[in-house]
Amino acid sequence: VWDQAGHIVTNFHVIQGADRAKVTLADQSTHDAKLVGVAPEKDLAVLRIDPAAAKLRPLPIGDSSELLVGQ
């Protein structure tokens, strides 16, 4: 879960060729998802579920500004 708006980030190969998608959250609730966008060259896809129908807990976004090369 990327944000409170219901965006879900997954791999493109997971949804490639699919005509519909469902997302199962950690609480085992299942939600219909809409494809928002893809970047096949990076193997990324973004889905969206109805945020009102789910208890969303977005991932904390890290800060890489102090990382050194090789970390």
Tab-separated table of C-alpha atoms in Angstrom:
chain	number	residue	atom	x	y	z
A	1	VAL	CA	0.000	0.000	0.000
A	2	TRP	CA	1.604	3.231	-1.155
A	3	ASP	CA	-0.785	5.838	0.272
A	4	GLN	CA	-4.144	6.553	1.921
A	5	ALA	CA	-5.691	7.161	-1.524
A	6	GLY	CA	-5.611	3.397	-2.129
A	7	HIS	CA	-2.661	3.141	-4.516
A	8	ILE	CA	-1.007	-0.276	-4.527
A	9	VAL	CA	2.439	-0.791	-6.078
A	10	THR	CA	3.179	-4.235	-7.490
A	11	ASN	CA	5.255	-5.881	-10.204
A	12	PHE	CA	4.162	-5.577	-13.826
A	13	HIS	CA	4.702	-9.295	-14.432
A	14	VAL	CA	2.119	-10.025	-11.714
A	15	ILE	CA	-0.697	-8.252	-13.590
A	16	GLN	CA	0.553	-8.656	-17.169
A	17	GLY	CA	-2.221	-10.022	-19.378
A	18	ALA	CA	-4.840	-9.820	-16.612
A	19	ASP	CA	-8.299	-8.486	-17.393
A	20	ARG	CA	-9.081	-7.785	-13.715
A	21	ALA	CA	-7.271	-7.628	-10.378
A	22	LYS	CA	-8.010	-8.103	-6.710
A	23	VAL	CA	-5.847	-7.053	-3.783
A	24	THR	CA	-5.732	-8.984	-0.517
A	25	LEU	CA	-4.514	-6.930	2.440
A	26	ALA	CA	-2.772	-8.144	5.599
A	27	ASP	CA	-6.132	-8.370	7.412
A	28	GLN	CA	-7.204	-10.858	4.676
A	29	SER	CA	-9.831	-8.468	3.254
A	30	THR	CA	-10.040	-8.621	-0.557
A	31	HIS	CA	-10.746	-5.609	-2.769
A	32	ASP	CA	-11.367	-5.107	-6.490
A	33	ALA	CA	-8.548	-3.069	-8.009
A	34	LYS	CA	-8.285	-0.797	-11.041
A	35	LEU	CA	-5.090	-0.551	-13.074
A	36	VAL	CA	-3.736	3.012	-12.881
A	37	GLY	CA	-0.466	2.678	-14.770
A	38	VAL	CA	2.450	0.462	-15.742
A	39	ALA	CA	6.175	0.698	-16.429
A	40	PRO	CA	6.994	-2.693	-17.969
A	41	GLU	CA	10.657	-1.772	-18.489
A	42	LYS	CA	10.974	-1.368	-14.703
A	43	ASP	CA	8.571	-4.261	-13.906
A	44	LEU	CA	6.247	-1.893	-12.002
A	45	ALA	CA	2.481	-1.481	-11.938
A	46	VAL	CA	0.155	0.708	-9.886
A	47	LEU	CA	-3.332	-0.430	-8.917
A	48	ARG	CA	-5.973	1.460	-6.951
A	49	ILE	CA	-8.534	0.158	-4.494
A	50	ASP	CA	-11.396	2.031	-2.840
A	51	PRO	CA	-9.788	3.557	0.269
A	52	ALA	CA	-13.152	3.871	2.031
A	53	ALA	CA	-13.622	0.096	1.906
A	54	ALA	CA	-10.242	-0.800	3.405
A	55	LYS	CA	-8.107	-0.211	6.479
A	56	LEU	CA	-5.023	1.077	4.700
A	57	ARG	CA	-1.593	1.135	6.308
A	58	PRO	CA	0.804	2.739	3.802
A	59	LEU	CA	4.477	1.825	3.815
A	60	PRO	CA	6.732	4.366	5.474
A	61	ILE	CA	8.800	6.085	2.786
A	62	GLY	CA	12.515	6.028	3.532
A	63	ASP	CA	15.130	8.730	3.092
A	64	SER	CA	18.181	7.777	1.052
A	65	SER	CA	19.849	11.209	1.160
A	66	GLU	CA	22.588	10.054	3.546
A	67	LEU	CA	23.388	6.711	1.925
A	68	LEU	CA	26.821	6.141	0.445
A	69	VAL	CA	27.576	4.304	-2.793
A	70	GLY	CA	27.419	0.565	-2.134
A	71	GLN	CA	25.033	0.735	0.834
